[in-house]
């Protein structure tokens, strides 16, 4: 099946909202109709045709050739199918993703995978702050699916994570897993200060933990069947994460300043 | 009509009459093979017949660590009952008393399907609030803190309404020794078939029953037509040269699996021959009116 390809003509001179360019909204539209979709965020009109060269194909599989940090909301509300972005993108990449496969080869801004509820999101480069987090005023962040960042992530990754799995193969900034409600967050590189700050439930696995807050309490070194199962399930996605989970892990329970039913694991 | 004969073994022109059942499968893993087997054996104890045990259960096969979800050796348990409700109760009771309690064990779903039976969804309450739910993709697990660490249990397992119970073979031999020899070889061959269990002790039952009794309270009683010590006293089904009868009962997740197991068993019995094994093979039925599945011996011959 031939993909629908959008080739970026040049760096846009304003931020663009690419939320309309997802499989379920483009399904059945002709190239001409797609070219007329408006993307501007200022008073200056900017259509898809102005910004991209369109190579028609099945909307089930969309490719962006060339990216820019000014392209926001790529893959927003995506339900199924696939989007591959070859290049960088701006904020809210894959926000509210609920199904399908969303891949970015470059870097992205803040709120990537924000409040996603299903599907798979992969970022080959670095991700900005608030990965998977809720926007201001929302009660929960990511509530399902799988998110993989091959590079580094910014601060507050997995804020208010509710369900689903986040794997960061590089390093994470300060407060990873802050206010976590449940779910799983794995960081394979370095990690900033105070992981799991005010987390209620959920699991954080850190390859190189910083000093934990005193509100995390030592529960000893364990080899748990669940870690082995997750290791097996994650192996096709991240071999390094699978290796980390197959080691004996020290368990710290917390954050005792909140509910205290969460946990931070790290290899001893 | 002269009886069919294969390698000297007489084959009755008869059929096994089997019934629809509800079936499920789970995989029990443990730190080593011994303890995986122990948990599975305990869970499938006292599960020979739905009449008195609530469920029929057994170990289908063992799995090496490289193909189990948690990388540890495991045993696949099949369980059958006449209704989904009974199966549900039996599954949770047995998993709770026999698997949750077994050192180092974990419990996984091992049957696909849209019909689900809660297992971890029930056992989680043992965690008294400390239980942890973990989801990955469409799989859902519960982690329950226990005294040796954690009991990991999948939330639900599959239920099949296409299971078949009551496939059987009647082995008739000259002596206990020869008949038992044939039965043991048949059981070994049938255990290699996937998706079936032989619920009776070691796969063999020696007290086959008929429906009804002279005593009002009894639903079933000894199958006198096949009792060798009554050969002269009742309307016997046994020939002069038969001194012992043993039965193998088969439950399977599908009709095909039950047929395949009976085929494997028959092949082993026929291969052994009458001298050191069974002189005659029959099958139990109720005239064909009660059970919808009929396994004719003549169709299953090697």
PDB file of C-alpha atoms in Angstrom, chain A residues 146 163 165 183-184 202-203 224-226 228-230 232-234 251 260-261 263 265, chain B residues 69-72 105-106 108 128-130 132-136 139 141 143 149-150 152:
ATOM      1  CA  UNK A 146       3.549   2.353  24.706  1.00  0.00           C
ATOM      2  CA  UNK A 163      -1.550   3.634  32.699  1.00  0.00           C
ATOM      3  CA  UNK A 165       4.493   2.201  29.557  1.00  0.00           C
ATOM      4  CA  UNK A 183       1.652   2.925  34.995  1.00  0.00           C
ATOM      5  CA  UNK A 184       5.284   2.192  34.213  1.00  0.00           C
ATOM      6  CA  UNK A 202       2.925   2.955  39.621  1.00  0.00           C
ATOM      7  CA  UNK A 203       6.390   1.700  38.798  1.00  0.00           C
ATOM      8  CA  UNK A 224      10.172 -10.531  40.682  1.00  0.00           C
ATOM      9  CA  UNK A 225       8.249 -12.544  38.105  1.00  0.00           C
ATOM     10  CA  UNK A 226       6.501  -9.405  36.876  1.00  0.00           C
ATOM     11  CA  UNK A 228      10.765 -10.886  33.960  1.00  0.00           C
ATOM     12  CA  UNK A 229       7.416 -10.811  32.155  1.00  0.00           C
ATOM     13  CA  UNK A 230       7.814  -7.120  31.277  1.00  0.00           C
ATOM     14  CA  UNK A 232      10.036 -10.403  27.722  1.00  0.00           C
ATOM     15  CA  UNK A 233       7.241  -8.143  26.508  1.00  0.00           C
ATOM     16  CA  UNK A 234       9.610  -5.178  26.010  1.00  0.00           C
ATOM     17  CA  UNK A 251      12.638  -1.772  45.502  1.00  0.00           C
ATOM     18  CA  UNK A 260       2.915   5.713  48.993  1.00  0.00           C
ATOM     19  CA  UNK A 261       1.857   2.702  46.901  1.00  0.00           C
ATOM     20  CA  UNK A 263       7.718   2.011  43.675  1.00  0.00           C
ATOM     21  CA  UNK A 265      13.290  -0.037  41.099  1.00  0.00           C
TER      22      UNK A 265
ATOM     23  CA  UNK B  69       6.167 -15.463  29.639  1.00  0.00           C
ATOM     24  CA  UNK B  70       8.484 -15.074  32.642  1.00  0.00           C
ATOM     25  CA  UNK B  71      11.338 -17.278  31.400  1.00  0.00           C
ATOM     26  CA  UNK B  72      10.782 -19.952  34.047  1.00  0.00           C
ATOM     27  CA  UNK B 105       4.590 -19.756  41.521  1.00  0.00           C
ATOM     28  CA  UNK B 106       3.092 -17.453  38.890  1.00  0.00           C
ATOM     29  CA  UNK B 108      -0.737 -17.023  33.233  1.00  0.00           C
ATOM     30  CA  UNK B 128      -5.517  -6.565  51.082  1.00  0.00           C
ATOM     31  CA  UNK B 129      -4.956  -3.280  49.251  1.00  0.00           C
ATOM     32  CA  UNK B 130      -1.265  -3.890  48.510  1.00  0.00           C
ATOM     33  CA  UNK B 132      -0.661  -3.914  42.103  1.00  0.00           C
ATOM     34  CA  UNK B 133      -2.267  -3.919  38.666  1.00  0.00           C
ATOM     35  CA  UNK B 134       0.078  -3.954  35.662  1.00  0.00           C
ATOM     36  CA  UNK B 135      -1.015  -3.657  32.051  1.00  0.00           C
ATOM     37  CA  UNK B 136       1.046  -4.085  28.923  1.00  0.00           C
ATOM     38  CA  UNK B 139      -2.410  -8.115  28.779  1.00  0.00           C
ATOM     39  CA  UNK B 141      -1.558  -8.809  35.398  1.00  0.00           C
ATOM     40  CA  UNK B 143       0.930  -8.600  41.536  1.00  0.00           C
ATOM     41  CA  UNK B 149       7.927 -12.104  47.296  1.00  0.00           C
ATOM     42  CA  UNK B 150       5.086 -11.638  44.857  1.00  0.00           C
ATOM     43  CA  UNK B 152       1.988 -12.751  39.678  1.00  0.00           C
TER      44      UNK B 152
END
